[in-house]
Coordinates of C-alpha atoms in Angstrom, one line a residue:
M1 CA -14.3 -41.6 -1.3
P2 CA -16.6 -38.4 -1.5
M3 CA -16.7 -36.2 1.9
D4 CA -19.5 -36.2 3.7
P5 CA -21.3 -32.7 4.2
S6 CA -20.2 -32.1 7.8
S7 CA -16.8 -33.0 6.9
A8 CA -17.3 -30.4 4.1
M9 CA -18.8 -27.8 6.3
L10 CA -15.5 -27.9 8.5
S11 CA -13.3 -27.8 6.1
Q12 CA -14.6 -24.6 4.7
A13 CA -15.2 -23.0 8.2
L14 CA -11.4 -24.2 8.6
L15 CA -10.5 -22.2 5.5
L16 CA -12.4 -19.2 6.4
L17 CA -10.9 -19.5 9.9
Q18 CA -7.6 -19.3 8.1
C19 CA -8.0 -16.5 5.9
I20 CA -9.5 -14.1 8.8
I21 CA -6.6 -15.0 10.5
L22 CA -4.2 -14.4 7.7
T23 CA -5.8 -10.7 7.4
L24 CA -5.7 -10.2 11.3
G25 CA -2.8 -7.9 12.5
Q26 CA -2.8 -6.1 8.9
Y27 CA -3.4 -2.7 10.4
D28 CA -5.9 -1.3 7.4
I29 CA -8.6 0.4 9.8
C30 CA -7.3 3.9 11.5
K31 CA -11.0 4.5 13.5
S32 CA -14.2 2.7 13.9
L33 CA -17.4 4.6 15.2
V34 CA -18.5 2.7 18.6
S35 CA -21.1 3.7 21.4
T36 CA -20.4 4.9 24.7
D37 CA -22.3 6.4 27.4
D38 CA -22.0 10.5 26.1
G39 CA -23.3 8.9 22.6
P40 CA -21.2 8.0 19.4
T41 CA -17.4 8.5 19.4
W42 CA -14.2 7.4 17.3
E43 CA -11.9 4.9 18.5
Y44 CA -8.5 4.9 17.1
Y45 CA -6.1 2.4 15.9
A46 CA -2.3 2.0 14.5
C47 CA -3.1 1.7 10.9
Q48 CA -0.9 1.7 7.3
P49 CA -1.7 1.8 4.1
K50 CA -2.0 -1.8 1.7
P51 CA 0.8 -2.6 -0.3
M52 CA 1.2 -1.4 -4.0
S53 CA 3.1 -2.2 -6.6
M54 CA 5.4 0.8 -6.5
K55 CA 6.9 0.4 -10.2
E56 CA 4.3 2.8 -11.6
Y57 CA 5.5 6.0 -9.3
M58 CA 8.7 5.2 -9.4
Q59 CA 11.1 7.8 -11.2
I60 CA 14.3 6.3 -13.2
R61 CA 17.7 7.7 -13.5
V62 CA 20.6 5.8 -15.6
E63 CA 23.8 7.0 -15.3
P64 CA 26.2 7.3 -17.2
P65 CA 24.2 9.4 -19.7
D66 CA 25.3 7.9 -22.8
I67 CA 25.2 4.1 -21.3
T68 CA 21.6 3.7 -23.0
C69 CA 22.1 1.9 -26.5
G70 CA 20.6 3.5 -29.7
N71 CA 22.5 6.9 -30.2
P72 CA 24.7 5.9 -32.1
P73 CA 22.8 3.1 -33.9
E74 CA 24.3 -0.1 -32.9
R75 CA 24.4 -4.2 -33.5
F76 CA 24.4 -6.7 -30.9
C77 CA 24.2 -10.2 -30.5
T78 CA 23.5 -13.0 -27.7
L79 CA 25.3 -15.3 -25.7
E80 CA 23.0 -18.0 -27.0
N81 CA 24.0 -17.0 -30.8
P82 CA 27.4 -15.2 -30.2
Y83 CA 28.1 -15.1 -33.8
L84 CA 24.7 -14.0 -35.7
C85 CA 24.8 -10.5 -34.6
S86 CA 21.9 -9.1 -36.7
D87 CA 20.0 -7.5 -33.8
E88 CA 20.2 -3.8 -33.4
C89 CA 19.6 -0.6 -31.0
D90 CA 18.4 2.3 -32.8
A91 CA 17.3 5.3 -30.4
S92 CA 15.7 7.1 -33.4
T93 CA 13.3 4.0 -34.2
K94 CA 10.7 3.4 -32.4
E95 CA 10.5 -0.4 -32.8
L96 CA 14.4 -0.7 -32.3
A97 CA 14.8 2.0 -29.3
H98 CA 15.5 0.5 -26.1
P99 CA 15.0 3.4 -23.4
P100 CA 15.2 3.4 -19.8
E101 CA 11.0 3.9 -19.0
L102 CA 10.7 0.2 -20.7
M103 CA 11.9 -1.2 -17.5
Q104 CA 8.6 -0.2 -15.8
D105 CA 5.8 -0.5 -19.0
R106 CA 3.4 -2.8 -18.6
E107 CA 4.4 -5.6 -21.3
R108 CA 1.7 -6.9 -23.9
I109 CA 1.0 -10.4 -24.3
G110 CA 3.9 -11.9 -26.4
L111 CA 6.0 -8.8 -26.6
I112 CA 8.7 -8.1 -24.5
T113 CA 10.0 -4.7 -23.9
Y114 CA 13.5 -3.8 -22.1
W115 CA 16.1 -1.2 -21.3
Q116 CA 19.4 -1.7 -22.9
T117 CA 23.0 -0.7 -22.6
V118 CA 25.8 -0.4 -25.1
T119 CA 27.6 -3.4 -25.7
W120 CA 31.4 -4.2 -24.1
S121 CA 33.4 -2.7 -27.2
R122 CA 35.4 -0.8 -24.7
F123 CA 36.8 -3.4 -22.9
P124 CA 39.0 -3.6 -20.8
E125 CA 37.7 -0.4 -19.6
P126 CA 34.8 -1.8 -16.9
L127 CA 31.0 -1.7 -18.2
L128 CA 29.6 0.1 -15.5
A129 CA 26.1 1.2 -14.9
N130 CA 24.0 2.9 -12.6
I131 CA 20.0 2.8 -12.3
S132 CA 18.6 5.2 -9.6
L133 CA 14.8 4.8 -8.5
S134 CA 13.3 7.4 -6.6
W135 CA 9.8 7.9 -5.4
N136 CA 10.7 11.4 -3.1
K137 CA 8.5 9.4 -0.4
S138 CA 9.6 7.1 2.4
L139 CA 8.5 3.3 1.6
E140 CA 8.4 -0.1 3.4
L141 CA 9.2 -3.2 1.6
T142 CA 6.0 -6.1 1.8
D143 CA 7.6 -8.4 -0.6
D144 CA 10.4 -9.6 -2.6
I145 CA 12.3 -7.3 -5.2
Q146 CA 12.5 -8.7 -8.5
I147 CA 14.5 -7.5 -11.3
T148 CA 14.3 -9.3 -14.6
F149 CA 17.2 -9.3 -17.2
E150 CA 17.2 -10.2 -20.8
Y151 CA 20.4 -12.1 -22.3
G152 CA 22.1 -12.9 -19.1
R153 CA 21.9 -12.0 -15.7
P154 CA 25.0 -9.7 -14.6
T155 CA 28.1 -11.3 -13.2
I156 CA 28.4 -8.4 -10.7
M157 CA 25.7 -6.0 -9.2
V158 CA 25.1 -4.4 -5.9
L159 CA 21.6 -3.1 -5.0
D160 CA 21.9 -0.1 -2.8
K161 CA 19.7 1.6 -0.5
S162 CA 18.8 5.4 0.5
L163 CA 17.0 6.7 3.6
N164 CA 17.7 10.1 2.8
Y165 CA 16.3 10.9 -0.8
G166 CA 19.6 9.9 -2.1
R167 CA 22.1 12.2 -0.5
T168 CA 24.1 9.0 1.1
W169 CA 23.7 5.3 0.2
Q170 CA 24.4 2.0 2.0
P171 CA 24.4 -1.3 0.4
Y172 CA 21.3 -3.6 0.5
Q173 CA 22.5 -6.8 -0.9
Y174 CA 25.9 -7.9 -3.0
Y175 CA 25.5 -10.3 -6.2
A176 CA 28.3 -11.9 -7.9
D177 CA 29.4 -15.2 -9.3
D178 CA 32.1 -15.5 -7.1
C179 CA 31.6 -13.4 -3.6
M180 CA 35.1 -13.9 -2.3
D181 CA 36.6 -12.7 -5.6
A182 CA 34.3 -9.8 -6.2
F183 CA 33.6 -8.4 -2.8
G184 CA 35.9 -10.4 -0.5
M185 CA 32.8 -12.0 1.1
L186 CA 32.0 -15.6 2.1
P187 CA 28.5 -16.6 0.2
K188 CA 25.4 -16.6 2.0
R189 CA 21.8 -17.1 1.4
V190 CA 19.1 -15.6 2.8
Q191 CA 17.3 -18.7 3.9
D192 CA 21.0 -19.1 6.3
L193 CA 19.9 -16.3 8.1
S194 CA 18.6 -16.2 11.6
A195 CA 16.5 -14.1 13.9
T196 CA 19.7 -12.4 15.4
N197 CA 20.9 -11.5 12.2
V198 CA 18.2 -11.1 9.7
T199 CA 19.5 -7.6 9.0
R200 CA 23.0 -8.6 7.7
V201 CA 24.0 -7.5 4.3
I202 CA 25.0 -10.4 2.6
C203 CA 26.5 -11.4 -0.5
T204 CA 24.6 -14.3 -2.9
E205 CA 25.7 -16.1 -6.0
Q206 CA 22.4 -17.6 -6.3
Y207 CA 21.3 -15.2 -9.3
S208 CA 24.8 -14.7 -10.7
R209 CA 26.0 -18.0 -12.1
W210 CA 25.4 -18.8 -15.6
V211 CA 23.2 -21.6 -16.0
G212 CA 22.9 -21.7 -19.8
S213 CA 19.1 -20.6 -19.8
K214 CA 17.2 -18.0 -21.2
N215 CA 14.5 -19.2 -18.3
E216 CA 16.7 -17.9 -15.4
K217 CA 16.0 -14.2 -16.1
N218 CA 15.3 -12.7 -12.2
V219 CA 17.4 -11.4 -9.5
L220 CA 15.6 -11.1 -6.1
F221 CA 16.1 -9.5 -2.8
E222 CA 14.5 -11.6 -0.7
V223 CA 12.0 -10.4 1.7
R224 CA 9.6 -13.0 2.4
D225 CA 12.3 -14.9 3.3
R226 CA 13.3 -12.8 5.9
F227 CA 9.8 -12.4 7.2
S228 CA 9.3 -16.0 7.6
I229 CA 12.3 -16.2 10.0
F230 CA 9.8 -14.6 12.6
A231 CA 6.1 -15.4 11.0
G232 CA 6.8 -18.8 9.7
T233 CA 7.0 -20.2 6.1
K234 CA 3.7 -19.3 5.1
L235 CA 3.7 -16.2 7.0
Q236 CA 0.5 -17.2 9.3
N237 CA 2.4 -15.8 12.6
M238 CA 2.1 -11.9 11.3
D239 CA 1.6 -10.8 14.8
N240 CA 5.1 -12.5 16.3
L241 CA 6.3 -10.4 13.1
Y242 CA 4.7 -7.2 14.3
T243 CA 6.2 -7.8 17.6
R244 CA 9.6 -8.2 16.7
M245 CA 9.3 -5.4 14.4
E246 CA 8.6 -3.2 17.4
S247 CA 11.2 -4.9 19.9
M248 CA 14.2 -5.4 17.6
K249 CA 16.1 -2.5 17.0
G250 CA 16.6 -1.4 13.1
L251 CA 14.3 -4.2 11.7
R252 CA 11.8 -1.7 10.9
D253 CA 14.3 0.6 9.1
F254 CA 16.0 -2.4 7.7
F255 CA 12.7 -2.7 5.3
T256 CA 12.2 1.2 4.7
F257 CA 13.8 3.3 1.8
T258 CA 13.2 6.3 -0.4
N259 CA 15.5 5.7 -3.2
L260 CA 16.9 2.0 -4.4
R261 CA 20.2 2.4 -6.7
L262 CA 21.2 -0.9 -8.9
R263 CA 25.0 -0.8 -9.9
L264 CA 25.4 -3.1 -12.5
L265 CA 29.4 -3.9 -12.5
R266 CA 29.8 -6.6 -15.1
P267 CA 27.4 -8.2 -17.3
A268 CA 26.9 -11.7 -18.1
L269 CA 29.9 -13.7 -19.6
G270 CA 28.0 -17.0 -20.6
G271 CA 30.0 -18.9 -17.9
T272 CA 33.6 -18.1 -19.4
Y273 CA 36.0 -15.6 -19.5
V274 CA 35.9 -12.6 -21.6
Q275 CA 36.2 -13.3 -25.4
R276 CA 37.6 -10.2 -26.6
D277 CA 37.2 -11.4 -30.3
N278 CA 33.5 -10.9 -29.9
L279 CA 32.5 -7.9 -27.2
L280 CA 29.0 -7.0 -29.3
K281 CA 27.5 -10.3 -27.1
Y282 CA 28.0 -8.4 -23.8
F283 CA 25.7 -6.0 -22.3
Y284 CA 22.6 -5.1 -19.9
A285 CA 18.9 -5.5 -20.5
I286 CA 16.4 -5.3 -18.0
S287 CA 12.6 -5.8 -18.7
N288 CA 10.9 -5.2 -15.6
I289 CA 11.7 -4.1 -12.0
E290 CA 8.6 -5.1 -9.3
I291 CA 8.9 -3.2 -6.1
P292 CA 6.0 -4.4 -3.4
A293 CA 5.8 -1.9 -0.7
R294 CA 3.8 0.5 1.3
C295 CA 3.7 4.0 1.9
K296 CA 5.4 4.8 5.0
C297 CA 3.2 6.8 7.4
N298 CA 4.5 5.6 10.9
L299 CA 1.3 3.7 11.7
H300 CA -0.6 7.2 11.4
A301 CA -2.9 6.6 7.9
G302 CA -4.5 3.9 6.2
Q303 CA -4.3 5.4 2.7
C304 CA -1.6 7.0 0.4
S305 CA -2.8 8.7 -2.5
M306 CA -0.9 10.7 -5.4
R307 CA -1.1 14.4 -4.6
D308 CA 0.7 17.3 -6.5
S309 CA 2.7 14.6 -8.5
T310 CA 3.9 12.7 -5.5
L311 CA 2.7 10.2 -3.1
Q312 CA 1.5 11.1 0.3
C313 CA 0.1 9.6 3.1
D314 CA -3.8 10.6 4.1
C315 CA -2.9 11.4 7.8
E316 CA -5.3 10.2 10.8
H317 CA -4.7 11.1 14.1
N318 CA -4.0 14.8 14.2
T319 CA -0.9 14.3 12.5
T320 CA 0.2 15.9 9.5
G321 CA 3.2 16.1 6.5
Q322 CA 3.8 13.6 3.6
D323 CA 5.1 10.7 6.5
C324 CA 2.6 11.6 9.1
S325 CA 5.4 12.6 11.3
A326 CA 4.2 15.8 12.9
C327 CA 1.4 16.8 14.7
E328 CA -1.2 19.1 13.1
R329 CA -1.1 22.7 14.3
G330 CA -2.5 23.3 17.4
F331 CA -1.7 20.2 19.0
K332 CA 1.3 19.5 20.6
A333 CA 4.5 18.8 18.6
K334 CA 6.3 17.0 21.6
S335 CA 3.7 14.9 21.6
W336 CA 4.0 13.3 18.3
K337 CA 5.6 9.7 18.0
P338 CA 5.0 7.2 15.6
G339 CA 2.0 4.8 16.2
S340 CA 2.9 1.1 17.6
Y341 CA 1.9 -2.3 16.1
L342 CA 1.5 -3.3 20.0
P343 CA -0.7 -4.5 21.4
T344 CA -1.6 -7.1 18.1
P345 CA -3.8 -6.9 16.6
N346 CA -4.7 -3.3 16.7
G347 CA -1.9 -1.7 17.8
S348 CA -1.7 1.9 19.7
P349 CA -2.2 5.0 17.8
N350 CA -0.6 7.6 20.1
I351 CA -2.6 10.0 18.8
C352 CA -1.2 13.6 18.9
E353 CA -2.8 15.7 22.3
A354 CA -4.3 18.9 21.7
S355 CA -2.4 21.9 22.8
G356 CA -3.4 23.0 26.4
T357 CA -5.2 19.8 27.0
S358 CA -4.4 16.8 29.0
G359 CA -5.8 14.6 26.0
K360 CA -8.9 13.6 28.4
C361 CA -11.2 17.2 27.5
N362 CA -10.9 16.3 23.4
C363 CA -14.1 17.9 21.5
N364 CA -16.6 15.2 20.1
Q365 CA -15.6 14.9 16.8
L366 CA -19.2 14.4 15.2
G367 CA -20.8 17.4 17.4
S368 CA -17.8 20.1 17.0
L369 CA -16.4 21.4 14.1
H370 CA -12.7 20.5 15.2
A371 CA -11.2 18.0 17.1
R372 CA -9.5 20.3 19.4
C373 CA -10.4 23.6 21.9
N374 CA -10.1 26.9 19.7
D375 CA -8.2 30.0 21.1
T376 CA -10.6 30.6 23.9
G377 CA -10.5 27.0 25.3
F378 CA -13.6 25.7 24.2
C379 CA -15.1 23.4 21.5
Q380 CA -16.6 25.3 18.6
C381 CA -19.8 23.1 18.2
R382 CA -22.0 22.3 15.4
E383 CA -25.5 23.7 14.5
G384 CA -27.7 22.1 17.0
T385 CA -25.1 21.0 19.6
A386 CA -24.3 22.0 23.1
G387 CA -22.1 21.2 26.1
L388 CA -18.7 21.2 26.7
K389 CA -17.3 18.7 24.0
C390 CA -20.3 19.2 22.1
E391 CA -21.6 16.3 22.8
D392 CA -25.0 17.1 23.8
C393 CA -27.9 18.4 21.6
L394 CA -30.2 21.7 22.0
P395 CA -34.3 21.6 22.1
G396 CA -35.7 20.7 18.6
Y397 CA -32.3 18.4 17.6
S398 CA -31.7 14.6 18.4
W399 CA -28.5 12.7 18.5
K400 CA -28.2 10.8 14.7
Q401 CA -24.1 10.7 14.4
G402 CA -24.5 14.4 15.1
C403 CA -27.0 16.4 16.2
M404 CA -29.9 16.5 13.5
P405 CA -32.9 18.7 13.7
N406 CA -36.5 17.0 14.7
V407 CA -38.9 16.5 11.7
C408 CA -41.4 15.2 14.8
D409 CA -41.6 15.4 18.6
D410 CA -44.1 14.7 21.3
E411 CA -44.2 18.1 22.2
L412 CA -44.4 20.6 19.6
L413 CA -43.8 19.1 16.2
L414 CA -46.9 16.3 16.7
C415 CA -47.4 13.5 14.0
Q416 CA -51.3 14.5 13.2
N417 CA -54.3 12.0 11.9
G418 CA -53.0 9.0 14.3
G419 CA -49.5 9.0 12.9
S420 CA -46.8 8.4 15.1
C421 CA -43.1 9.7 15.1
I422 CA -40.1 7.4 14.7
Q423 CA -36.7 8.3 16.4
N424 CA -37.6 12.5 16.2
Q425 CA -37.1 12.3 12.2
K426 CA -40.3 10.9 10.3
C427 CA -43.9 10.4 10.7
A428 CA -45.3 7.1 10.0
C429 CA -48.9 7.4 8.9
P430 CA -52.1 5.7 8.5
P431 CA -52.5 4.5 4.9
E432 CA -54.6 7.3 3.7
F433 CA -52.7 10.1 4.9
K434 CA -49.2 11.4 3.9
G435 CA -47.4 14.8 4.0
V436 CA -44.2 15.1 6.5
L437 CA -46.6 15.6 9.6
C438 CA -49.4 13.4 8.1
E439 CA -51.4 16.3 7.8
Q440 CA -52.5 15.7 3.9
L441 CA -55.4 13.2 2.8
R442 CA -53.6 10.9 0.5
C443 CA -56.4 11.2 -2.1
Q444 CA -58.4 13.7 -1.8
G445 CA -60.6 14.7 -4.7
E446 CA -59.5 11.8 -6.7
R447 CA -62.0 9.0 -7.9
G448 CA -62.2 6.1 -5.7
C449 CA -61.9 8.0 -2.4
D450 CA -64.6 8.6 0.3
G451 CA -63.3 11.2 2.3
A452 CA -62.4 8.2 4.9
S453 CA -60.5 6.1 3.2
A454 CA -57.3 6.5 0.9
C455 CA -57.9 3.1 -0.4
S456 CA -59.0 2.5 -3.8
L457 CA -62.3 0.4 -3.9
S458 CA -60.5 -2.1 -6.4
T459 CA -59.7 -5.9 -4.9
L460 CA -56.1 -5.6 -5.2
T461 CA -56.0 -2.3 -3.3
L462 CA -58.6 -3.2 -0.8
L463 CA -56.2 -6.2 0.3
L464 CA -53.4 -4.2 0.5
C465 CA -55.4 -1.6 2.8
L466 CA -56.7 -4.5 5.0
L467 CA -53.0 -5.9 5.4
T468 CA -51.8 -2.4 6.5
N469 CA -54.2 -1.8 8.7
S470 CA -53.7 -5.5 10.4
L471 CA -49.9 -4.6 10.3
L472 CA -50.5 -0.9 11.9
K473 CA -52.9 -2.6 14.9
A474 CA -50.2 -5.8 15.3
S475 CA -47.5 -2.7 15.7
A476 CA -49.6 -0.9 18.4

């Protein structure tokens, strides 16, 4: 049964409203120009950069150095075809090499590239590999981490994180086909967590058990499921999540990191014990690592850009530093603190106050060269601007997002020949005159001019003249 027009419009309106609700509270605007009795001024908000795919910016280090296959060349087979060992890894041949950078490249259609380790030919010595990911920047997770394994997911692995650029590490999540046997922990799923233990480090068996299918490639660190505990399954109540970020100790830090590390402790076994007669089928291979995150800027920046080969926040609110974690020079260092998500949806910017001020005598940022006083204690005004806060204009200037020199006025710079001054910036001239002050006859000396009218006597031009004159009379 077709939907009537009113119902269709209502559905579209509800969809639009839902989209608006989903975008509220994202804190992507740092400031907005608003009108006040003292003229235009900036209103500030807590803000944060948009999420990005961080795999494009990460630096990868694999340990031990000889764990990557290909030097010397080596044959391998797969768990699906354990005795067809015709594949080869050779670092000296591009088509057969599997270096670490293939974990972060963009896959072409139909072509899967991957990093691969040596095979487990040294059994029973453990086949161990560490993959360290670094950005030289504090980041905040915004969605699930996803690691894609080719030829089977590890039987045992650990995801670690660092908050101090790799100096110390702490576990983020354990993965095993038998959590009690591998780590002495009962298995748990993120879906089993609640608001009181959402930051608990768990061991999951969800991604490590052999299922006999090459389609099961991904290992996740679930972020969305943790968010949904507060924001709902469709993340529609983000205000509640941001409120919990402020009020719940450790929640904000839980999603923060500078470095990540994968500790691969045992490769996929194919659902059986290690078969020592064919060790060429045991190895690790990773084709992709997705890290959806945003730069951590302490809610003091809406953008994050690459400068000097490093991600850096484009700081606002008189803050500075790679993470906007300090006040600019000339502002009270002790007044620095991170922005706050509360009150939603715009939060509190917690701007650094100018040194020697109460934070109330800051300079008008449109009228002054700096947002703070200079060494003499006064605002340094731009040309044509005056006043204690540089909020007034000198004679001959008018306020237009700052003091702009007048093009015309009602005293000294008069529009001539019946022209009228518009906002001190432009003369509106009668049709037969032109020039900055309407001082020139539009077609003087040209054929068709009679000295009194600039309009040609052609029919079309005459009609245009009549229409223009009528509009001028109506506006007068």
